[in-house]
Amino acid sequence: METEILKNTQIAEAVKFLADGKLVAFPTETVYGLGADATRPDVVKDVYAAKGRPSDNPLIVHVSSPEMVWKYADTSYKPVAEKLMNKFWPGPLTIIMPIQAGALSKEVTGGLTTAAFRMPNNKTTLSLIETFGKPIVGPSANTSGKPSPTLAKHVYHDLNGKISAILDDGPTKIGVESTVIDLSTAIPAVLRPGMITVEDLLQVLDNVNSDHHKVAAGETPKAPGMKYKHYAPSAQVVIVDKTEDFSDAVSMYGDKKLGIMATDDILSTIADEDNFIKFSLGNDIYSASKELFAGLRGLDGKGVEYILAQGFPDADHGEAYRNRLNKSAGQKHFTK
């Protein structure tokens, strides 16, 4: 099977694939997702198979309106959830809530009594879900464990022949996955950082637990990206936390085929060498977040052995970037 690339206007074709129980990758403002009918367990199983994803890793349910959520979620959570929806939807916020008994299959929830819901800020995908008339699951449209896709060609690279179509809407705008907040706990808890920060959430909620939960070996995670290895290229990523350490890091790894991911001001200080491949993260944390996965994929595709990647502090929206980069590096940081 050759995966078909659809234009963002070909909504009807994408809907037909979904209605026929096929898999369709779709764009969001964060990363591309892998879509399937969330109400059909047999089809949802195909999502896990295409990605090579562990079956206890729950999926995010993507909706086109808040009203669609309440067909499945426990309506007793409506007052607090709708405060978040009114402020942040459509947008990069995923909300975990208990669901109505039997409303969604264990293939969607990972066997839990909760589910994760999001209304993405992408007109193409909102039109897709609205026309389809049902929610779609949407993990990142990549091989499980690899950097998430921010372009249709990233999806094609990983999943060509495994899915029916990719709805191409160009590059994603944010580049890192949504913030995940769990409303099923006594104090709402952020399980995955994203571009919506704890400070943003506190504009709506009285209290937020930002001490990210660590998942034990035998425990089912409530949200994607909590338990298993994620975002990792084949090359070893090394995080350089201090800008003044880049010259020493380059010297240490300079005899290897080396990828260097950093902002333009840092790249300008590093001499060009035949075995160096540079990738620009732009000028700030926003451009760095947008380009992170594209950089990891691009450098990995050029056969580098190591990737030196610029670290950013958690402040000023840096937490989501740092979270993804730490996972891709296996927590490996440059030390002198």
mmCIF file with all atom_site columns, C-alpha atoms in Angstrom, residues 21 23 34-50 53 59 104-109 135-137 139:
data_model
loop_
_atom_site.group_PDB
_atom_site.id
_atom_site.type_symbol
_atom_site.label_atom_id
_atom_site.label_alt_id
_atom_site.label_comp_id
_atom_site.label_asym_id
_atom_site.label_entity_id
_atom_site.label_seq_id
_atom_site.pdbx_PDB_ins_code
_atom_site.Cartn_x
_atom_site.Cartn_y
_atom_site.Cartn_z
_atom_site.occupancy
_atom_site.B_iso_or_equiv
_atom_site.pdbx_formal_charge
_atom_site.auth_seq_id
_atom_site.auth_comp_id
_atom_site.auth_asym_id
_atom_site.auth_atom_id
_atom_site.pdbx_PDB_model_num
ATOM 1  C CA . GLY A 1 21  ? -11.910 2.041  9.055  1.00 0.00 ? 21  GLY A CA 1
ATOM 2  C CA . LEU A 1 23  ? -5.864  5.380  9.249  1.00 0.00 ? 23  LEU A CA 1
ATOM 3  C CA . LEU A 1 34  ? -2.473  9.577  13.452 1.00 0.00 ? 34  LEU A CA 1
ATOM 4  C CA . GLY A 1 35  ? -6.233  9.505  13.133 1.00 0.00 ? 35  GLY A CA 1
ATOM 5  C CA . ALA A 1 36  ? -8.743  6.678  13.405 1.00 0.00 ? 36  ALA A CA 1
ATOM 6  C CA . ASP A 1 37  ? -12.378 6.348  14.463 1.00 0.00 ? 37  ASP A CA 1
ATOM 7  C CA . ALA A 1 38  ? -12.235 6.574  18.272 1.00 0.00 ? 38  ALA A CA 1
ATOM 8  C CA . THR A 1 39  ? -15.467 4.570  18.601 1.00 0.00 ? 39  THR A CA 1
ATOM 9  C CA . ARG A 1 40  ? -14.151 1.441  16.829 1.00 0.00 ? 40  ARG A CA 1
ATOM 10 C CA . PRO A 1 41  ? -11.784 -0.723 18.915 1.00 0.00 ? 41  PRO A CA 1
ATOM 11 C CA . ASP A 1 42  ? -10.779 -2.814 15.878 1.00 0.00 ? 42  ASP A CA 1
ATOM 12 C CA . VAL A 1 43  ? -9.578  0.288  14.037 1.00 0.00 ? 43  VAL A CA 1
ATOM 13 C CA . VAL A 1 44  ? -7.874  1.772  17.090 1.00 0.00 ? 44  VAL A CA 1
ATOM 14 C CA . LYS A 1 45  ? -5.826  -1.430 17.382 1.00 0.00 ? 45  LYS A CA 1
ATOM 15 C CA . ASP A 1 46  ? -4.440  -0.663 13.922 1.00 0.00 ? 46  ASP A CA 1
ATOM 16 C CA . VAL A 1 47  ? -3.051  2.633  15.264 1.00 0.00 ? 47  VAL A CA 1
ATOM 17 C CA . TYR A 1 48  ? -0.923  0.776  17.817 1.00 0.00 ? 48  TYR A CA 1
ATOM 18 C CA . ALA A 1 49  ? 0.252   -1.663 15.159 1.00 0.00 ? 49  ALA A CA 1
ATOM 19 C CA . ALA A 1 50  ? 1.191   1.056  12.647 1.00 0.00 ? 50  ALA A CA 1
ATOM 20 C CA . ARG A 1 53  ? 3.133   1.582  20.215 1.00 0.00 ? 53  ARG A CA 1
ATOM 21 C CA . LEU A 1 59  ? -4.523  7.777  23.172 1.00 0.00 ? 59  LEU A CA 1
ATOM 22 C CA . LEU A 1 104 ? -14.811 4.359  25.126 1.00 0.00 ? 104 LEU A CA 1
ATOM 23 C CA . SER A 1 105 ? -12.922 1.112  24.671 1.00 0.00 ? 105 SER A CA 1
ATOM 24 C CA . LYS A 1 106 ? -9.835  -0.004 26.580 1.00 0.00 ? 106 LYS A CA 1
ATOM 25 C CA . GLU A 1 107 ? -7.935  0.336  23.304 1.00 0.00 ? 107 GLU A CA 1
ATOM 26 C CA . VAL A 1 108 ? -8.452  4.105  23.594 1.00 0.00 ? 108 VAL A CA 1
ATOM 27 C CA . THR A 1 109 ? -8.019  4.474  27.360 1.00 0.00 ? 109 THR A CA 1
ATOM 28 C CA . PRO A 1 135 ? -14.044 11.925 17.548 1.00 0.00 ? 135 PRO A CA 1
ATOM 29 C CA . ILE A 1 136 ? -10.770 10.530 16.276 1.00 0.00 ? 136 ILE A CA 1
ATOM 30 C CA . VAL A 1 137 ? -7.846  9.217  18.256 1.00 0.00 ? 137 VAL A CA 1
ATOM 31 C CA . PRO A 1 139 ? -1.235  9.943  18.867 1.00 0.00 ? 139 PRO A CA 1
#
